[in-house]
Amino acid sequence: MADVFSINEQFNNINYTKSKLPTGEYELCRFTSCDFTKSDLSNCVFYDCEFIDCQLAGVKLMKTAFRDVRFRNCNAEGLHFEHCNDFLFAVSFDTCVLSRSSFYKQKIKNTTFKKSILHEVDFMGADLTGSDFDESDLRRAAFENTILEKADFRTAYNYSLDPELNRIGKAKFSLSGIAGLLAKYDIDIE
């Protein structure tokens, strides 16, 4: 049972590295310029919430529920989303840093990653059907046994994925990004 229930509240400029966010349910809440670095959000439920300009690097997410949660201009490096509660899991990212985070085997259909840095992110075994990587940097992101059907990579860059090891039917790629699909062949494309 949740300890607290907050609805339609604003949380501004709070340092949760010193005092933990109480375990509970947060609905229609907005967290702005809060520092959660290496804090523990395990067992919290966030429904239709926003995190704006927040520091979330290294946050613990055991059984955390993100249900229609939007992250904007956040540093969310090193997060293990695969430990989150799968039920109704839905997130979107706009201008975020997610480097070294993991979505291993996570079902994240129709997820938006807009203008985000996704260096070394683990997408192995994930279902990213219909997801959009608009202007995102995917340097060394790992894709293997990943469902990328109908995903949009047209404005993404620095990605490398093997079409033989991933499901990419109806995915969209730009001509300039085609090298990311052929990297394993070690050929020069001019």
PDB file of C-alpha atoms in Angstrom:
ATOM      1  CA  MET A   1       0.000   0.000   0.000  1.00  0.00           C
ATOM      2  CA  ALA A   2       1.286   3.462  -0.894  1.00  0.00           C
ATOM      3  CA  ASP A   3       2.483   5.734   1.875  1.00  0.00           C
ATOM      4  CA  VAL A   4       1.342   8.981   0.213  1.00  0.00           C
ATOM      5  CA  PHE A   5      -1.030   9.991  -2.558  1.00  0.00           C
ATOM      6  CA  SER A   6      -0.335  13.291  -4.336  1.00  0.00           C
ATOM      7  CA  ILE A   7      -2.510  14.622  -7.121  1.00  0.00           C
ATOM      8  CA  ASN A   8      -1.935  17.686  -9.278  1.00  0.00           C
ATOM      9  CA  GLU A   9       0.970  18.971  -7.169  1.00  0.00           C
ATOM     10  CA  GLN A  10       4.035  20.974  -8.182  1.00  0.00           C
ATOM     11  CA  PHE A  11       7.449  19.991  -6.803  1.00  0.00           C
ATOM     12  CA  ASN A  12      10.044  22.690  -7.536  1.00  0.00           C
ATOM     13  CA  ASN A  13      13.772  22.899  -6.770  1.00  0.00           C
ATOM     14  CA  ILE A  14      13.786  20.077  -4.219  1.00  0.00           C
ATOM     15  CA  ASN A  15      16.957  18.152  -3.433  1.00  0.00           C
ATOM     16  CA  TYR A  16      15.923  14.521  -2.973  1.00  0.00           C
ATOM     17  CA  THR A  17      19.527  13.397  -2.492  1.00  0.00           C
ATOM     18  CA  LYS A  18      19.245  14.512   1.142  1.00  0.00           C
ATOM     19  CA  SER A  19      15.584  13.749   1.867  1.00  0.00           C
ATOM     20  CA  LYS A  20      13.956  10.876  -0.068  1.00  0.00           C
ATOM     21  CA  LEU A  21      10.769  11.390  -2.053  1.00  0.00           C
ATOM     22  CA  PRO A  22       8.151   9.552   0.021  1.00  0.00           C
ATOM     23  CA  THR A  23       7.094   6.226  -1.452  1.00  0.00           C
ATOM     24  CA  GLY A  24       3.597   6.546  -2.848  1.00  0.00           C
ATOM     25  CA  GLU A  25       1.453   7.460  -5.816  1.00  0.00           C
ATOM     26  CA  TYR A  26       1.872  10.687  -7.763  1.00  0.00           C
ATOM     27  CA  GLU A  27      -0.799  11.613 -10.294  1.00  0.00           C
ATOM     28  CA  LEU A  28      -0.774  14.657 -12.595  1.00  0.00           C
ATOM     29  CA  CYS A  29       2.275  15.986 -10.736  1.00  0.00           C
ATOM     30  CA  ARG A  30       5.092  18.107 -12.110  1.00  0.00           C
ATOM     31  CA  PHE A  31       8.659  17.865 -10.840  1.00  0.00           C
ATOM     32  CA  THR A  32      10.725  20.867 -11.968  1.00  0.00           C
ATOM     33  CA  SER A  33      14.453  21.395 -11.349  1.00  0.00           C
ATOM     34  CA  CYS A  34      14.578  18.657  -8.719  1.00  0.00           C
ATOM     35  CA  ASP A  35      17.711  16.667  -7.922  1.00  0.00           C
ATOM     36  CA  PHE A  36      17.108  12.930  -7.560  1.00  0.00           C
ATOM     37  CA  THR A  37      20.731  11.905  -8.264  1.00  0.00           C
ATOM     38  CA  LYS A  38      21.320   8.343  -6.983  1.00  0.00           C
ATOM     39  CA  SER A  39      18.139   8.465  -4.916  1.00  0.00           C
ATOM     40  CA  ASP A  40      15.641   5.612  -4.586  1.00  0.00           C
ATOM     41  CA  LEU A  41      12.277   5.850  -6.363  1.00  0.00           C
ATOM     42  CA  SER A  42      11.530   2.143  -5.936  1.00  0.00           C
ATOM     43  CA  ASN A  43       7.868   1.198  -5.516  1.00  0.00           C
ATOM     44  CA  CYS A  44       6.650   4.698  -6.432  1.00  0.00           C
ATOM     45  CA  VAL A  45       3.826   5.102  -8.955  1.00  0.00           C
ATOM     46  CA  PHE A  46       3.878   8.072 -11.339  1.00  0.00           C
ATOM     47  CA  TYR A  47       0.769   8.531 -13.474  1.00  0.00           C
ATOM     48  CA  ASP A  48       0.517  11.295 -16.082  1.00  0.00           C
ATOM     49  CA  CYS A  49       3.461  13.166 -14.508  1.00  0.00           C
ATOM     50  CA  GLU A  50       6.204  15.398 -15.892  1.00  0.00           C
ATOM     51  CA  PHE A  51       9.865  15.673 -14.935  1.00  0.00           C
ATOM     52  CA  ILE A  52      11.338  18.928 -16.265  1.00  0.00           C
ATOM     53  CA  ASP A  53      14.991  20.030 -15.871  1.00  0.00           C
ATOM     54  CA  CYS A  54      15.583  17.283 -13.298  1.00  0.00           C
ATOM     55  CA  GLN A  55      18.735  15.398 -12.341  1.00  0.00           C
ATOM     56  CA  LEU A  56      17.906  11.683 -12.305  1.00  0.00           C
ATOM     57  CA  ALA A  57      21.309  10.061 -12.899  1.00  0.00           C
ATOM     58  CA  GLY A  58      21.741   6.740 -11.130  1.00  0.00           C
ATOM     59  CA  VAL A  59      18.239   6.647  -9.634  1.00  0.00           C
ATOM     60  CA  LYS A  60      17.094   3.235  -8.354  1.00  0.00           C
ATOM     61  CA  LEU A  61      13.875   2.103 -10.090  1.00  0.00           C
ATOM     62  CA  MET A  62      12.896  -1.262  -8.583  1.00  0.00           C
ATOM     63  CA  LYS A  63       9.184  -1.812  -9.316  1.00  0.00           C
ATOM     64  CA  THR A  64       8.729   1.891 -10.078  1.00  0.00           C
ATOM     65  CA  ALA A  65       5.648   2.520 -12.215  1.00  0.00           C
ATOM     66  CA  PHE A  66       5.860   5.121 -14.978  1.00  0.00           C
ATOM     67  CA  ARG A  67       2.439   5.421 -16.603  1.00  0.00           C
ATOM     68  CA  ASP A  68       2.347   8.109 -19.272  1.00  0.00           C
ATOM     69  CA  VAL A  69       5.305  10.011 -17.819  1.00  0.00           C
ATOM     70  CA  ARG A  70       7.133  12.715 -19.764  1.00  0.00           C
ATOM     71  CA  PHE A  71      10.763  13.672 -19.214  1.00  0.00           C
ATOM     72  CA  ARG A  72      11.971  16.988 -20.642  1.00  0.00           C
ATOM     73  CA  ASN A  73      15.518  18.353 -20.461  1.00  0.00           C
ATOM     74  CA  CYS A  74      16.513  15.786 -17.821  1.00  0.00           C
ATOM     75  CA  ASN A  75      19.769  14.018 -17.082  1.00  0.00           C
ATOM     76  CA  ALA A  76      18.677  10.394 -16.717  1.00  0.00           C
ATOM     77  CA  GLU A  77      22.013   8.623 -17.200  1.00  0.00           C
ATOM     78  CA  GLY A  78      22.469   5.063 -16.055  1.00  0.00           C
ATOM     79  CA  LEU A  79      18.823   4.233 -15.313  1.00  0.00           C
ATOM     80  CA  HIS A  80      17.625   0.618 -15.440  1.00  0.00           C
ATOM     81  CA  PHE A  81      14.098   0.910 -16.802  1.00  0.00           C
ATOM     82  CA  GLU A  82      13.926  -2.883 -17.100  1.00  0.00           C
ATOM     83  CA  HIS A  83      13.471  -3.004 -13.312  1.00  0.00           C
ATOM     84  CA  CYS A  84      10.317  -0.866 -13.540  1.00  0.00           C
ATOM     85  CA  ASN A  85       6.789  -2.167 -13.167  1.00  0.00           C
ATOM     86  CA  ASP A  86       5.688  -3.291 -16.661  1.00  0.00           C
ATOM     87  CA  PHE A  87       1.985  -2.627 -16.135  1.00  0.00           C
ATOM     88  CA  LEU A  88       0.938   0.307 -18.390  1.00  0.00           C
ATOM     89  CA  PHE A  89       4.592   1.407 -18.674  1.00  0.00           C
ATOM     90  CA  ALA A  90       4.698   4.472 -20.967  1.00  0.00           C
ATOM     91  CA  VAL A  91       7.350   7.199 -21.103  1.00  0.00           C
ATOM     92  CA  SER A  92       8.576   9.873 -23.501  1.00  0.00           C
ATOM     93  CA  PHE A  93      11.810  11.845 -23.596  1.00  0.00           C
ATOM     94  CA  ASP A  94      12.488  15.310 -25.017  1.00  0.00           C
ATOM     95  CA  THR A  95      16.024  16.720 -24.944  1.00  0.00           C
ATOM     96  CA  CYS A  96      17.234  14.236 -22.325  1.00  0.00           C
ATOM     97  CA  VAL A  97      20.523  12.487 -21.634  1.00  0.00           C
ATOM     98  CA  LEU A  98      19.903   8.743 -21.219  1.00  0.00           C
ATOM     99  CA  SER A  99      23.434   7.477 -21.833  1.00  0.00           C
ATOM    100  CA  ARG A 100      24.257   4.062 -20.348  1.00  0.00           C
ATOM    101  CA  SER A 101      20.598   3.486 -19.456  1.00  0.00           C
ATOM    102  CA  SER A 102      18.861   0.185 -20.120  1.00  0.00           C
ATOM    103  CA  PHE A 103      15.517  -0.788 -21.584  1.00  0.00           C
ATOM    104  CA  TYR A 104      16.479  -4.469 -21.787  1.00  0.00           C
ATOM    105  CA  LYS A 105      13.449  -6.556 -22.844  1.00  0.00           C
ATOM    106  CA  GLN A 106      11.140  -3.627 -22.015  1.00  0.00           C
ATOM    107  CA  LYS A 107       7.915  -3.150 -24.004  1.00  0.00           C
ATOM    108  CA  ILE A 108       8.035   0.510 -24.955  1.00  0.00           C
ATOM    109  CA  LYS A 109       5.927   0.752 -28.092  1.00  0.00           C
ATOM    110  CA  ASN A 110       5.348   4.195 -29.610  1.00  0.00           C
ATOM    111  CA  THR A 111       7.924   5.845 -27.353  1.00  0.00           C
ATOM    112  CA  THR A 112       9.274   9.241 -28.367  1.00  0.00           C
ATOM    113  CA  PHE A 113      12.973   9.969 -27.954  1.00  0.00           C
ATOM    114  CA  LYS A 114      13.262  13.550 -29.219  1.00  0.00           C
ATOM    115  CA  LYS A 115      16.620  15.366 -29.429  1.00  0.00           C
ATOM    116  CA  SER A 116      18.047  13.022 -26.798  1.00  0.00           C
ATOM    117  CA  ILE A 117      21.498  11.571 -26.200  1.00  0.00           C
ATOM    118  CA  LEU A 118      21.231   7.786 -26.100  1.00  0.00           C
ATOM    119  CA  HIS A 119      24.906   6.783 -26.009  1.00  0.00           C
ATOM    120  CA  GLU A 120      25.452   3.122 -25.078  1.00  0.00           C
ATOM    121  CA  VAL A 121      21.778   2.572 -24.225  1.00  0.00           C
ATOM    122  CA  ASP A 122      20.776  -1.102 -24.029  1.00  0.00           C
ATOM    123  CA  PHE A 123      17.716  -1.745 -26.203  1.00  0.00           C
ATOM    124  CA  MET A 124      18.410  -5.478 -26.530  1.00  0.00           C
ATOM    125  CA  GLY A 125      15.252  -7.585 -26.602  1.00  0.00           C
ATOM    126  CA  ALA A 126      13.047  -4.488 -26.290  1.00  0.00           C
ATOM    127  CA  ASP A 127       9.851  -3.877 -28.240  1.00  0.00           C
ATOM    128  CA  LEU A 128      10.182  -0.402 -29.768  1.00  0.00           C
ATOM    129  CA  THR A 129       7.423  -0.820 -32.350  1.00  0.00           C
ATOM    130  CA  GLY A 130       6.388   2.573 -33.692  1.00  0.00           C
ATOM    131  CA  SER A 131       8.932   4.493 -31.612  1.00  0.00           C
ATOM    132  CA  ASP A 132      10.401   7.770 -32.853  1.00  0.00           C
ATOM    133  CA  PHE A 133      14.087   8.666 -32.452  1.00  0.00           C
ATOM    134  CA  ASP A 134      13.703  12.247 -33.728  1.00  0.00           C
ATOM    135  CA  GLU A 135      17.127  13.960 -33.877  1.00  0.00           C
ATOM    136  CA  SER A 136      18.553  11.598 -31.249  1.00  0.00           C
ATOM    137  CA  ASP A 137      22.170  10.461 -30.996  1.00  0.00           C
ATOM    138  CA  LEU A 138      22.380   6.656 -30.719  1.00  0.00           C
ATOM    139  CA  ARG A 139      26.169   6.249 -30.588  1.00  0.00           C
ATOM    140  CA  ARG A 140      27.000   2.684 -29.496  1.00  0.00           C
ATOM    141  CA  ALA A 141      23.372   1.928 -28.538  1.00  0.00           C
ATOM    142  CA  ALA A 142      22.830  -1.839 -28.445  1.00  0.00           C
ATOM    143  CA  PHE A 143      20.132  -3.382 -30.632  1.00  0.00           C
ATOM    144  CA  GLU A 144      19.815  -7.157 -30.757  1.00  0.00           C
ATOM    145  CA  ASN A 145      16.591  -9.171 -30.940  1.00  0.00           C
ATOM    146  CA  THR A 146      14.908  -5.773 -30.792  1.00  0.00           C
ATOM    147  CA  ILE A 147      11.531  -5.145 -32.412  1.00  0.00           C
ATOM    148  CA  LEU A 148      11.901  -1.932 -34.404  1.00  0.00           C
ATOM    149  CA  GLU A 149       8.945  -2.349 -36.739  1.00  0.00           C
ATOM    150  CA  LYS A 150       7.497   0.993 -37.866  1.00  0.00           C
ATOM    151  CA  ALA A 151      10.159   2.833 -35.801  1.00  0.00           C
ATOM    152  CA  ASP A 152      11.329   6.167 -37.208  1.00  0.00           C
ATOM    153  CA  PHE A 153      15.092   6.685 -37.507  1.00  0.00           C
ATOM    154  CA  ARG A 154      14.937   9.271 -40.314  1.00  0.00           C
ATOM    155  CA  THR A 155      16.505  12.084 -38.276  1.00  0.00           C
ATOM    156  CA  ALA A 156      18.408   9.893 -35.790  1.00  0.00           C
ATOM    157  CA  TYR A 157      22.169   9.616 -36.140  1.00  0.00           C
ATOM    158  CA  ASN A 158      25.192   7.555 -35.101  1.00  0.00           C
ATOM    159  CA  TYR A 159      23.130   4.373 -34.866  1.00  0.00           C
ATOM    160  CA  SER A 160      24.394   0.961 -35.896  1.00  0.00           C
ATOM    161  CA  LEU A 161      22.017  -1.971 -36.004  1.00  0.00           C
ATOM    162  CA  ASP A 162      22.037  -5.276 -37.802  1.00  0.00           C
ATOM    163  CA  PRO A 163      18.864  -5.866 -39.856  1.00  0.00           C
ATOM    164  CA  GLU A 164      19.495  -9.612 -39.582  1.00  0.00           C
ATOM    165  CA  LEU A 165      19.430  -9.550 -35.764  1.00  0.00           C
ATOM    166  CA  ASN A 166      16.466  -7.188 -35.347  1.00  0.00           C
ATOM    167  CA  ARG A 167      12.931  -6.918 -36.688  1.00  0.00           C
ATOM    168  CA  ILE A 168      12.834  -3.718 -38.764  1.00  0.00           C
ATOM    169  CA  GLY A 169       9.791  -4.206 -41.034  1.00  0.00           C
ATOM    170  CA  LYS A 170       8.275  -0.874 -42.137  1.00  0.00           C
ATOM    171  CA  ALA A 171      10.867   1.069 -40.084  1.00  0.00           C
ATOM    172  CA  LYS A 172      11.860   4.424 -41.593  1.00  0.00           C
ATOM    173  CA  PHE A 173      15.463   5.387 -42.305  1.00  0.00           C
ATOM    174  CA  SER A 174      17.003   8.284 -44.208  1.00  0.00           C
ATOM    175  CA  LEU A 175      19.393   7.719 -47.071  1.00  0.00           C
ATOM    176  CA  SER A 176      22.143   9.443 -45.060  1.00  0.00           C
ATOM    177  CA  GLY A 177      21.656   6.955 -42.198  1.00  0.00           C
ATOM    178  CA  ILE A 178      21.864   3.832 -44.338  1.00  0.00           C
ATOM    179  CA  ALA A 179      25.482   3.279 -43.246  1.00  0.00           C
ATOM    180  CA  GLY A 180      24.151   2.469 -39.767  1.00  0.00           C
ATOM    181  CA  LEU A 181      22.397  -0.561 -41.239  1.00  0.00           C
ATOM    182  CA  LEU A 182      25.447  -1.801 -43.115  1.00  0.00           C
ATOM    183  CA  ALA A 183      28.180  -1.248 -40.502  1.00  0.00           C
ATOM    184  CA  LYS A 184      28.774  -4.972 -39.932  1.00  0.00           C
ATOM    185  CA  TYR A 185      29.903  -5.375 -43.551  1.00  0.00           C
ATOM    186  CA  ASP A 186      32.858  -2.982 -43.086  1.00  0.00           C
ATOM    187  CA  ILE A 187      32.266  -1.287 -46.432  1.00  0.00           C
ATOM    188  CA  ASP A 188      32.821   2.294 -47.552  1.00  0.00           C
ATOM    189  CA  ILE A 189      29.701   4.179 -48.610  1.00  0.00           C
ATOM    190  CA  GLU A 190      30.238   7.367 -50.571  1.00  0.00           C
TER     191      GLU A 190
END
